Tab-separated table of C-alpha atoms and ligand atoms in Angstrom:
chain	number	residue	atom	x	y	z
X	1	UNK	CA	123.397	98.012	110.292
X	2	UNK	CA	121.790	97.133	113.657
X	3	UNK	CA	122.837	93.735	114.986
X	4	UNK	CA	119.449	92.053	114.652
X	5	UNK	CA	119.110	93.313	111.061
X	6	UNK	CA	122.331	91.526	110.124
X	7	UNK	CA	120.936	88.282	111.520
X	8	UNK	CA	117.638	88.865	109.736
X	9	UNK	CA	119.301	89.528	106.366
X	10	UNK	CA	120.996	86.157	106.675
X	11	UNK	CA	117.851	84.335	107.889
X	12	UNK	CA	115.763	86.030	105.186
X	13	UNK	CA	118.051	84.731	102.465
X	14	UNK	CA	118.611	81.271	103.938
X	15	UNK	CA	114.906	80.602	104.456
X	16	UNK	CA	113.523	82.344	101.363
X	17	UNK	CA	111.998	85.575	102.659
X	18	UNK	CA	114.097	88.176	100.830
X	19	UNK	CA	116.879	87.941	98.228
X	20	UNK	CA	119.006	90.685	96.760
X	21	UNK	CA	117.798	91.617	93.287
X	22	UNK	CA	119.991	90.248	90.441
X	23	UNK	CA	122.323	88.728	93.009
X	24	UNK	CA	124.221	86.560	90.487
X	25	UNK	CA	125.293	89.795	88.720
X	26	UNK	CA	126.498	91.343	91.947
X	27	UNK	CA	123.134	92.803	92.974
X	28	UNK	CA	121.182	95.936	92.114
X	29	UNK	CA	121.543	98.883	94.486
X	30	UNK	CA	118.891	98.701	97.181
X	31	UNK	CA	116.368	96.596	95.321
X	32	UNK	CA	115.145	93.334	96.844
X	33	UNK	CA	113.143	90.299	95.714
X	34	UNK	CA	110.639	88.519	97.945
X	35	UNK	CA	111.085	84.737	98.026
X	36	UNK	CA	108.490	82.011	98.675
X	37	UNK	CA	107.998	82.851	102.365
X	38	UNK	CA	108.459	86.607	101.959
X	39	UNK	CA	105.792	86.909	99.305
X	40	UNK	CA	103.303	85.054	101.544
X	41	UNK	CA	104.105	87.274	104.520
X	42	UNK	CA	103.826	90.459	102.451
X	43	UNK	CA	100.578	89.288	100.865
X	44	UNK	CA	99.082	88.437	104.282
X	45	UNK	CA	100.019	91.893	105.527
X	46	UNK	CA	98.538	93.607	102.480
X	47	UNK	CA	95.371	91.474	102.683
X	48	UNK	CA	94.953	92.501	106.297
X	49	UNK	CA	95.258	96.168	105.355
X	50	UNK	CA	92.866	95.765	102.413
X	51	UNK	CA	90.348	94.007	104.623
X	52	UNK	CA	90.507	96.661	107.372
X	53	UNK	CA	90.450	99.610	104.984
X	54	UNK	CA	88.194	98.501	102.118
X	55	UNK	CA	86.181	95.360	102.818
X	56	UNK	CA	85.263	95.959	106.459
X	57	UNK	CA	84.075	99.548	105.817
X	58	UNK	CA	81.351	100.934	103.608
X	59	UNK	CA	82.951	104.382	103.289
X	60	UNK	CA	86.193	103.372	101.488
X	61	UNK	CA	86.489	102.121	97.899
X	62	UNK	CA	89.410	100.270	96.323
X	63	UNK	CA	91.443	101.360	93.295
X	64	UNK	CA	94.418	100.079	91.309
X	65	UNK	CA	95.742	102.924	89.183
X	66	UNK	CA	98.630	102.683	86.709
X	67	UNK	CA	102.260	103.398	87.569
X	68	UNK	CA	102.807	105.479	84.411
X	69	UNK	CA	100.762	108.676	84.336
X	70	UNK	CA	100.514	111.795	82.224
X	71	UNK	CA	103.690	113.835	82.872
X	72	UNK	CA	101.620	116.914	83.756
X	73	UNK	CA	100.405	115.030	86.861
X	74	UNK	CA	103.866	115.417	88.397
X	75	UNK	CA	104.056	119.093	87.505
X	76	UNK	CA	100.699	119.642	89.196
X	77	UNK	CA	101.620	117.595	92.260
X	78	UNK	CA	104.809	119.616	92.787
X	79	UNK	CA	107.103	116.618	92.324
X	80	UNK	CA	108.917	117.949	89.224
X	81	UNK	CA	110.116	121.018	91.074
X	82	UNK	CA	109.831	120.025	94.724
X	83	UNK	CA	110.769	116.348	95.028
X	84	UNK	CA	114.498	117.041	95.172
X	85	UNK	CA	117.522	116.501	97.377
X	86	UNK	CA	120.636	118.730	97.288
X	87	UNK	CA	123.584	116.613	96.107
X	88	UNK	CA	127.295	116.950	95.560
X	89	UNK	CA	129.488	114.950	93.146
X	90	UNK	CA	133.118	113.971	93.646
X	91	UNK	CA	135.046	114.613	90.395
X	92	UNK	CA	137.717	112.123	91.461
X	93	UNK	CA	135.821	108.951	92.483
X	94	UNK	CA	132.538	109.904	90.728
X	95	UNK	CA	130.520	109.175	93.870
X	96	UNK	CA	127.494	111.261	94.828
X	97	UNK	CA	126.506	112.407	98.323
X	98	UNK	CA	123.717	114.337	99.990
X	99	UNK	CA	124.993	117.882	100.516
X	100	UNK	CA	124.162	117.615	104.230
X	101	UNK	CA	126.054	114.297	104.642
X	102	UNK	CA	127.792	114.707	108.033
X	103	UNK	CA	130.828	112.714	106.835
X	104	UNK	CA	131.787	115.496	104.356
X	105	UNK	CA	134.568	117.669	105.785
X	106	UNK	CA	134.476	121.324	104.725
X	107	UNK	CA	132.023	123.125	102.444
X	108	UNK	CA	131.307	121.373	99.126
X	109	UNK	CA	132.589	123.517	96.227
X	110	UNK	CA	135.493	124.915	98.255
X	111	UNK	CA	139.146	123.732	97.903
X	112	UNK	CA	139.270	122.408	101.490
X	113	UNK	CA	136.231	120.127	101.130
X	114	UNK	CA	137.195	116.460	101.356
X	115	UNK	CA	135.443	113.489	99.745
X	116	UNK	CA	134.334	111.097	102.523
X	117	UNK	CA	135.060	108.017	100.360
X	118	UNK	CA	138.241	108.612	98.281
X	119	UNK	CA	139.626	111.301	100.590
X	120	UNK	CA	140.537	113.668	97.691
X	121	UNK	CA	140.524	117.380	98.553
X	122	UNK	CA	138.867	120.060	96.443
X	123	UNK	CA	137.097	117.548	94.202
X	124	UNK	CA	133.576	117.990	95.594
X	125	UNK	CA	131.437	120.216	93.382
X	126	UNK	CA	128.802	122.660	94.630
X	127	UNK	CA	125.424	121.326	95.735
X	128	UNK	CA	122.918	120.741	92.904
X	129	UNK	CA	119.232	119.869	93.153
X	130	UNK	CA	118.651	116.240	92.177
X	131	UNK	CA	115.118	115.018	91.405
X	132	UNK	CA	114.267	111.680	93.023
X	133	UNK	CA	111.816	110.551	90.345
X	134	UNK	CA	112.907	107.878	87.853
X	135	UNK	CA	112.461	109.028	84.251
X	136	UNK	CA	111.768	106.882	81.245
X	137	UNK	CA	110.354	107.321	77.714
X	138	UNK	CA	106.921	106.391	76.450
X	139	UNK	CA	106.680	105.111	72.883
X	140	UNK	CA	109.566	104.548	70.458
X	141	UNK	CA	111.073	108.064	70.543
X	142	UNK	CA	113.611	109.015	73.188
X	143	UNK	CA	113.140	112.780	73.322
X	144	UNK	CA	111.999	115.211	75.983
X	145	UNK	CA	108.412	115.202	74.707
X	146	UNK	CA	108.182	111.471	75.464
X	147	UNK	CA	109.438	111.625	79.071
X	148	UNK	CA	107.292	109.900	81.676
X	149	UNK	CA	108.036	109.156	85.318
X	150	UNK	CA	107.730	106.060	87.465
X	151	UNK	CA	105.353	107.256	90.182
X	152	UNK	CA	106.967	108.159	93.509
X	153	UNK	CA	103.646	107.696	95.371
X	154	UNK	CA	100.317	106.021	94.587
X	155	UNK	CA	98.304	108.990	95.887
X	156	UNK	CA	98.281	110.973	92.629
X	157	UNK	CA	96.588	108.071	90.798
X	158	UNK	CA	93.812	108.376	93.360
X	159	UNK	CA	93.399	112.165	93.049
X	160	UNK	CA	93.027	112.110	89.281
X	161	UNK	CA	90.365	109.383	89.686
X	162	UNK	CA	88.507	111.138	92.495
X	163	UNK	CA	85.387	111.929	90.443
X	164	UNK	CA	85.459	108.607	88.534
X	165	UNK	CA	85.274	106.701	91.799
X	166	UNK	CA	82.832	109.062	93.536
X	167	UNK	CA	80.393	109.117	90.634
X	168	UNK	CA	80.586	105.393	89.807
X	169	UNK	CA	80.037	104.354	93.437
X	170	UNK	CA	77.734	107.280	94.417
X	171	UNK	CA	79.740	107.707	97.635
X	172	UNK	CA	78.993	110.780	99.718
X	173	UNK	CA	81.599	112.798	101.534
X	174	UNK	CA	83.224	111.793	103.849
X	175	UNK	CA	84.592	108.764	101.991
X	176	UNK	CA	87.948	107.318	101.041
X	177	UNK	CA	89.809	105.604	98.194
X	178	UNK	CA	92.479	103.016	99.007
X	179	UNK	CA	95.147	101.400	96.898
X	180	UNK	CA	98.194	99.186	97.168
X	181	UNK	CA	100.923	99.477	94.583
X	182	UNK	CA	104.536	100.025	93.650
X	183	UNK	CA	106.322	103.344	94.001
X	184	UNK	CA	109.840	104.303	92.900
X	185	UNK	CA	112.295	106.840	94.298
X	186	UNK	CA	115.899	107.270	93.278
X	187	UNK	CA	116.907	107.504	96.944
X	188	UNK	CA	120.393	108.913	97.512
X	189	UNK	CA	120.944	107.168	100.814
X	190	UNK	CA	119.011	103.907	100.617
X	191	UNK	CA	119.852	101.136	103.020
X	192	UNK	CA	119.122	99.217	106.182
X	193	UNK	CA	118.014	96.171	104.192
X	194	UNK	CA	114.401	96.683	103.000
X	195	UNK	CA	113.833	99.831	105.115
X	196	UNK	CA	114.746	102.353	102.413
X	197	UNK	CA	114.834	101.048	98.853
X	198	UNK	CA	114.473	102.483	95.367
X	199	UNK	CA	111.522	100.297	94.423
X	200	UNK	CA	108.949	99.678	97.152
X	201	UNK	CA	105.256	99.350	97.833
X	202	UNK	CA	102.740	101.618	99.416
X	203	UNK	CA	99.340	101.013	101.008
X	204	UNK	CA	97.746	104.442	100.753
X	205	UNK	CA	94.265	105.728	101.498
X	206	UNK	CA	92.959	109.193	100.650
X	207	UNK	CA	89.935	110.238	102.731
X	208	UNK	CA	87.911	113.105	101.224
X	209	UNK	CA	86.226	115.355	103.797
X	210	UNK	CA	84.376	118.643	104.045
X	211	UNK	CA	86.767	121.572	104.664
X	212	UNK	CA	86.675	122.461	108.339
X	213	UNK	CA	86.240	118.846	109.445
X	214	UNK	CA	89.760	117.866	108.297
X	215	UNK	CA	91.563	118.063	111.660
X	216	UNK	CA	88.834	116.005	113.303
X	217	UNK	CA	89.315	113.270	110.664
X	218	UNK	CA	93.094	113.590	110.873
X	219	UNK	CA	92.929	112.809	114.608
X	220	UNK	CA	90.588	109.859	114.039
X	221	UNK	CA	92.814	108.322	111.388
X	222	UNK	CA	95.909	108.959	113.480
X	223	UNK	CA	94.369	106.827	116.257
X	224	UNK	CA	92.891	104.100	114.027
X	225	UNK	CA	96.127	103.532	112.176
X	226	UNK	CA	98.098	103.112	115.421
X	227	UNK	CA	95.489	100.564	116.564
X	228	UNK	CA	96.038	98.665	113.299
X	229	UNK	CA	99.802	98.477	113.798
X	230	UNK	CA	99.345	97.301	117.392
X	231	UNK	CA	96.914	94.599	116.271
X	232	UNK	CA	99.676	93.166	114.027
X	233	UNK	CA	101.429	92.207	117.242
X	234	UNK	CA	104.066	94.974	117.124
X	235	UNK	CA	105.091	95.661	120.738
X	236	UNK	CA	103.244	98.781	121.986
X	237	UNK	CA	106.399	100.143	123.643
X	238	UNK	CA	108.255	99.990	120.302
X	239	UNK	CA	105.597	102.088	118.548
X	240	UNK	CA	105.254	105.849	118.864
X	241	UNK	CA	103.952	108.922	117.067
X	242	UNK	CA	106.176	111.611	115.690
X	243	UNK	CA	104.184	114.788	115.073
X	244	UNK	CA	105.970	116.851	112.441
X	245	UNK	CA	106.818	120.476	113.215
X	246	UNK	CA	105.590	123.140	110.800
X	247	UNK	CA	109.068	123.528	109.258
X	248	UNK	CA	109.253	119.772	108.566
X	249	UNK	CA	105.964	119.484	106.669
X	250	UNK	CA	105.971	118.407	103.011
X	251	UNK	CA	104.823	121.057	100.537
X	252	UNK	CA	101.288	119.590	100.427
X	253	UNK	CA	100.708	119.083	104.155
X	254	UNK	CA	98.770	121.154	106.706
X	255	UNK	CA	99.583	118.611	109.444
X	256	UNK	CA	101.491	115.332	109.539
X	257	UNK	CA	102.049	112.622	112.104
X	258	UNK	CA	104.310	109.616	111.564
X	259	UNK	CA	103.889	106.218	113.167
X	260	UNK	CA	107.371	105.024	114.047
X	261	UNK	CA	108.739	101.663	115.165
X	262	UNK	CA	111.876	101.113	117.216
X	263	UNK	CA	114.066	98.892	115.016
X	264	UNK	CA	116.850	99.024	117.618
X	265	UNK	CA	120.548	99.586	116.961
X	266	UNK	CA	121.588	102.555	114.871
X	267	UNK	CA	118.345	102.639	112.910
X	268	UNK	CA	116.367	103.158	116.165
X	269	UNK	CA	112.915	104.672	115.569
X	270	UNK	CA	111.980	104.691	111.875
X	271	UNK	CA	108.779	105.693	110.076
X	272	UNK	CA	106.289	102.975	109.091
X	273	UNK	CA	103.436	105.246	108.069
X	274	UNK	CA	102.578	108.905	107.606
X	275	UNK	CA	99.141	110.390	108.330
X	276	UNK	CA	98.814	113.677	106.455
X	277	UNK	CA	96.233	116.428	106.286
X	278	UNK	CA	96.770	117.474	102.631
X	279	UNK	CA	93.960	120.055	102.613
X	280	UNK	CA	92.715	120.912	99.110
X	281	UNK	CA	96.270	121.099	97.723
X	282	UNK	CA	96.241	118.150	95.330
X	283	UNK	CA	92.727	118.429	93.921
X	284	UNK	CA	93.135	122.192	93.429
X	285	UNK	CA	96.435	121.717	91.616
X	286	UNK	CA	94.945	119.059	89.312
X	287	UNK	CA	91.978	121.331	88.582
X	288	UNK	CA	94.364	124.096	87.553
X	289	UNK	CA	96.693	121.959	85.458
X	290	UNK	CA	94.010	119.834	83.747
X	291	UNK	CA	91.382	122.556	83.396
X	292	UNK	CA	88.794	120.038	84.701
X	293	UNK	CA	86.696	120.662	87.809
X	294	UNK	CA	87.313	118.239	90.692
X	295	UNK	CA	84.488	119.443	92.918
X	296	UNK	CA	82.011	117.575	95.034
X	297	UNK	CA	78.332	118.475	94.816
X	298	UNK	CA	76.773	118.498	98.264
X	299	UNK	CA	73.136	117.920	97.258
X	300	UNK	CA	71.325	118.543	100.590
X	301	UNK	CA	73.041	121.935	100.960
X	302	UNK	CA	73.093	122.660	97.226
X	303	UNK	CA	76.745	123.694	97.153
X	304	UNK	CA	79.939	122.655	95.394
X	305	UNK	CA	83.378	122.498	96.963
X	306	UNK	CA	86.846	120.995	96.562
X	307	UNK	CA	87.144	118.438	99.385
X	308	UNK	CA	90.082	118.307	101.779
X	309	UNK	CA	92.108	115.105	101.982
X	310	UNK	CA	93.350	113.172	104.987
X	311	UNK	CA	95.873	110.596	103.811
X	312	UNK	CA	97.198	107.461	105.490
X	313	UNK	CA	100.392	106.275	103.734
X	314	UNK	CA	101.930	103.013	104.957
X	315	UNK	CA	104.902	101.075	103.578
X	316	UNK	CA	104.353	97.296	103.631
X	317	UNK	CA	108.073	96.597	103.134
X	318	UNK	CA	108.988	98.554	106.239
X	319	UNK	CA	106.112	97.098	108.223
X	320	UNK	CA	107.273	93.620	107.175
X	321	UNK	CA	110.767	94.462	108.406
X	322	UNK	CA	109.272	95.705	111.695
X	323	UNK	CA	107.404	92.385	112.046
X	324	UNK	CA	110.637	90.427	111.544
X	325	UNK	CA	112.588	92.571	114.031
X	326	UNK	CA	109.710	92.499	116.522
X	327	UNK	CA	109.264	88.727	116.293
X	328	UNK	CA	112.921	87.598	116.200
X	329	UNK	CA	114.018	85.765	119.344
X	330	UNK	CA	116.898	83.477	120.228
X	331	UNK	CA	116.077	81.436	123.303
X	332	UNK	CA	116.987	78.391	125.314
X	333	UNK	CA	114.520	75.561	125.692
X	334	UNK	CA	114.138	73.836	129.085
X	335	UNK	CA	115.543	70.316	128.992
X	336	UNK	CA	117.287	70.776	125.625
X	337	UNK	CA	120.921	71.523	124.841
X	338	UNK	CA	120.279	73.403	121.619
X	339	UNK	CA	118.526	76.765	121.784
X	340	UNK	CA	116.052	77.852	119.181
X	341	UNK	CA	115.425	80.848	116.946
X	342	UNK	CA	111.792	81.887	116.775
X	343	UNK	CA	109.933	84.359	114.601
X	344	UNK	CA	106.927	85.189	116.740
X	345	UNK	CA	104.690	86.372	113.899
X	346	UNK	CA	100.972	86.885	114.452
X	347	UNK	CA	99.401	83.558	113.281
X	348	UNK	CA	97.266	85.366	110.694
X	349	UNK	CA	100.453	86.801	109.114
X	350	UNK	CA	102.658	83.701	109.281
X	351	UNK	CA	103.559	82.417	105.790
X	352	UNK	CA	102.989	78.773	106.783
X	353	UNK	CA	100.162	78.059	109.210
X	354	UNK	CA	101.137	74.542	110.261
X	355	UNK	CA	103.896	71.991	109.826
X	356	UNK	CA	102.754	68.373	109.506
X	357	UNK	CA	105.228	65.778	110.783
X	358	UNK	CA	105.073	61.975	110.899
X	359	UNK	CA	107.082	61.015	113.984
X	360	UNK	CA	108.906	58.285	112.036
X	361	UNK	CA	108.943	57.226	108.379
X	362	UNK	CA	107.139	53.886	108.918
X	363	UNK	CA	104.134	52.113	110.464
X	364	UNK	CA	101.560	54.049	108.422
X	365	UNK	CA	102.547	57.437	109.897
X	366	UNK	CA	103.728	59.108	106.637
X	367	UNK	CA	100.566	57.963	104.828
X	368	UNK	CA	98.302	59.401	107.523
X	369	UNK	CA	100.389	62.592	107.709
X	370	UNK	CA	100.148	63.049	103.921
X	371	UNK	CA	96.359	62.648	104.067
X	372	UNK	CA	96.112	65.262	106.847
X	373	UNK	CA	98.445	67.683	105.037
X	374	UNK	CA	96.554	67.342	101.737
X	375	UNK	CA	93.242	67.944	103.480
X	376	UNK	CA	94.480	71.006	105.429
X	377	UNK	CA	96.166	72.421	102.328
X	378	UNK	CA	92.727	73.058	100.792
X	379	UNK	CA	92.316	75.857	103.352
X	380	UNK	CA	95.775	76.789	104.704
X	381	UNK	CA	99.437	76.980	103.609
X	382	UNK	CA	100.907	73.797	105.091
X	383	UNK	CA	104.444	72.385	105.139
X	384	UNK	CA	104.974	68.619	105.213
X	385	UNK	CA	108.304	67.465	106.633
X	386	UNK	CA	109.463	63.939	107.423
X	387	UNK	CA	113.248	64.435	107.334
X	388	UNK	CA	115.420	64.486	110.435
X	389	UNK	CA	114.705	64.348	114.154
X	390	UNK	CA	111.332	65.731	115.212
X	391	UNK	CA	113.009	68.423	117.365
X	392	UNK	CA	114.924	69.735	114.360
X	393	UNK	CA	111.743	69.805	112.265
X	394	UNK	CA	110.042	71.916	114.961
X	395	UNK	CA	113.039	74.269	115.024
X	396	UNK	CA	112.987	74.750	111.249
X	397	UNK	CA	109.361	75.871	111.457
X	398	UNK	CA	109.863	78.007	114.604
X	399	UNK	CA	112.524	79.961	112.713
X	400	UNK	CA	110.081	80.971	109.957
X	401	UNK	CA	107.204	81.736	112.320
X	402	UNK	CA	104.935	78.712	111.701
X	403	UNK	CA	102.508	78.879	114.639
X	404	UNK	CA	101.464	75.206	114.837
X	405	UNK	CA	103.144	71.820	114.501
X	406	UNK	CA	100.986	68.720	113.976
X	407	UNK	CA	102.644	65.419	114.804
X	408	UNK	CA	101.397	62.005	113.757
X	409	UNK	CA	102.657	59.205	116.003
X	410	UNK	CA	101.907	55.548	116.742
X	411	UNK	CA	98.791	56.431	118.722
X	412	UNK	CA	97.527	58.536	115.786
X	413	UNK	CA	97.445	55.496	113.527
X	414	UNK	CA	95.615	53.523	116.216
X	415	UNK	CA	92.978	56.041	117.351
X	416	UNK	CA	92.922	58.918	114.825
X	417	UNK	CA	94.294	61.553	117.232
X	418	UNK	CA	97.336	63.820	116.655
X	419	UNK	CA	99.253	66.312	118.756
X	420	UNK	CA	99.210	70.005	117.967
X	421	UNK	CA	102.127	72.039	119.273
X	422	UNK	CA	102.018	75.773	119.884
X	423	UNK	CA	105.119	77.673	118.641
X	424	UNK	CA	105.136	80.176	121.512
X	425	UNK	CA	104.105	78.164	124.580
X	426	UNK	CA	105.497	74.837	123.303
X	427	UNK	CA	102.354	73.262	124.814
X	428	UNK	CA	101.179	70.103	123.042
X	429	UNK	CA	97.558	69.030	122.974
X	430	UNK	CA	96.099	65.770	121.652
X	431	UNK	CA	93.109	66.307	119.379
X	432	UNK	CA	91.035	64.275	116.902
X	433	UNK	CA	92.622	64.583	113.441
X	434	UNK	CA	89.257	65.236	111.782
X	435	UNK	CA	88.786	68.351	113.954
X	436	UNK	CA	92.056	69.931	112.728
X	437	UNK	CA	90.537	72.232	110.062
X	438	UNK	CA	88.113	73.720	112.622
X	439	UNK	CA	90.784	73.985	115.306
X	440	UNK	CA	93.207	75.786	112.978
X	441	UNK	CA	90.474	78.073	111.648
X	442	UNK	CA	89.482	79.020	115.215
X	443	UNK	CA	93.041	79.652	116.371
X	444	UNK	CA	93.977	81.680	113.285
X	445	UNK	CA	90.885	83.856	113.655
X	446	UNK	CA	91.617	84.497	117.353
D	1	GAP	N1	101.716	109.798	99.590
D	1	GAP	C1	102.449	110.225	100.693
D	1	GAP	C2	103.764	109.589	100.794
D	1	GAP	O1	104.233	108.976	99.841
D	1	GAP	P1	105.794	109.209	102.377
D	1	GAP	O2	105.924	109.479	103.857
D	1	GAP	O3	106.820	109.778	101.484
D	1	GAP	O4	104.343	109.733	102.005
D	1	GAP	C3	104.746	106.853	102.806
D	1	GAP	O5	105.716	107.636	102.151
D	1	GAP	C4	105.349	105.552	103.303
D	1	GAP	O6	105.965	104.859	102.219
D	1	GAP	C5	106.449	105.732	104.342
D	1	GAP	O7	105.926	105.864	105.644
D	1	GAP	C6	107.235	104.439	104.175
D	1	GAP	O8	106.632	103.390	104.923
D	1	GAP	C7	107.077	104.124	102.699
D	1	GAP	N2	108.308	104.555	101.988
D	1	GAP	C8	108.622	105.795	101.545
D	1	GAP	N3	109.834	105.797	100.932
D	1	GAP	C9	110.287	104.522	100.994
D	1	GAP	C10	111.478	103.872	100.547
D	1	GAP	N4	112.428	104.522	99.879
D	1	GAP	N5	111.626	102.544	100.802
D	1	GAP	C11	110.658	101.855	101.455
D	1	GAP	N6	109.516	102.407	101.896
D	1	GAP	C12	109.319	103.730	101.677
């Protein structure tokens, strides 16, 4: 695990961003829970995406489709047959590996092949195809007729609702459908903290276009999505495109470009989002398997066609990890012995917007600080803290990315002014306490 990730795993647990699932039972493999600060950060990120994709545009509609779908959906989408990894089992230690795992010595299935974990020779079976979808049963009967899958992507819930959304909203092509929701994949090699997990979220948008205009829209979305990631404050030189070669494309894709972030260390550049030109693959498949037409009627030209789809598929968990890695800094502070750890999160994403601190616990300062905190809390997540030296209280908030610190001192009680400290510049400004809501609103919008 890259060095900074190790530090972040510890900070995330200590400060309530991310906990291991079922930790008191020893943990569940590659599943994570988001604590009080993590859930705020993730929600802010998802709200930002929803605002940019749905609310700020008139050509994209929102959707929240169910995780459990008709099992034929996954036959039509190609996931039952195609969403597989070749795996090998060790008969001795019962562990399972990807067949192309570079730590396996020899050819799996042959007597010389050696298990990379227990070291036994000749115990690795031949490669078998392993489907990555989680299976469960619907209803009280556990037989093959009742099998359903936990969805491995949100996109299929959008395709099967294409006409419901288009007809209920009277959208005209080109238009899109966006949704945020859970997806599940029984990943064989999960890891790197929340980078690759078995339960995760997706923020996906399917944009339906006229065939022939698909590459034009693909290029537009490729650019707009990179702009969105940059606007989160991710360093431009840590972001790049990876355009997939023809032999790397998923079974549904005509073209695909990934937006990658440099996580550093051994993880290096990893995918945050995929932009895919899926052509007419999905809608055509669903037409065939359901027997229902999924065509668009182009009234002015009096013709019907199956639209092409340009998809943007982003993972909020990975983007959140990128924000933590990008923002994590350990630095010295001029004139102070102790250094500080800072999470330089974009103020609009920070879980807590301001810390409110009475300088000392007397002389009317806590009372005034409580009044200010209660008033600000009507509009912003605020943290009130009166324990310990003021420097330590600043540090505790710097470490979780709180952009502003509001201090109430002796002068505050006398003249109604407070100081507001900026997390990044450390600059302190004295302002009238009754202007704080407007000041915070202005700075957070900036
Ligand atoms: N509908 C297309 C699709 O699902 P994908 O590239 O497989 O495309 C999209 O997934 C995004 O979902 C990825 O870029 C990544 O951010 C996120 N993602 C995929 N698998 C993940 C996993 N196991 N853990 C966390 N995030 C994952």
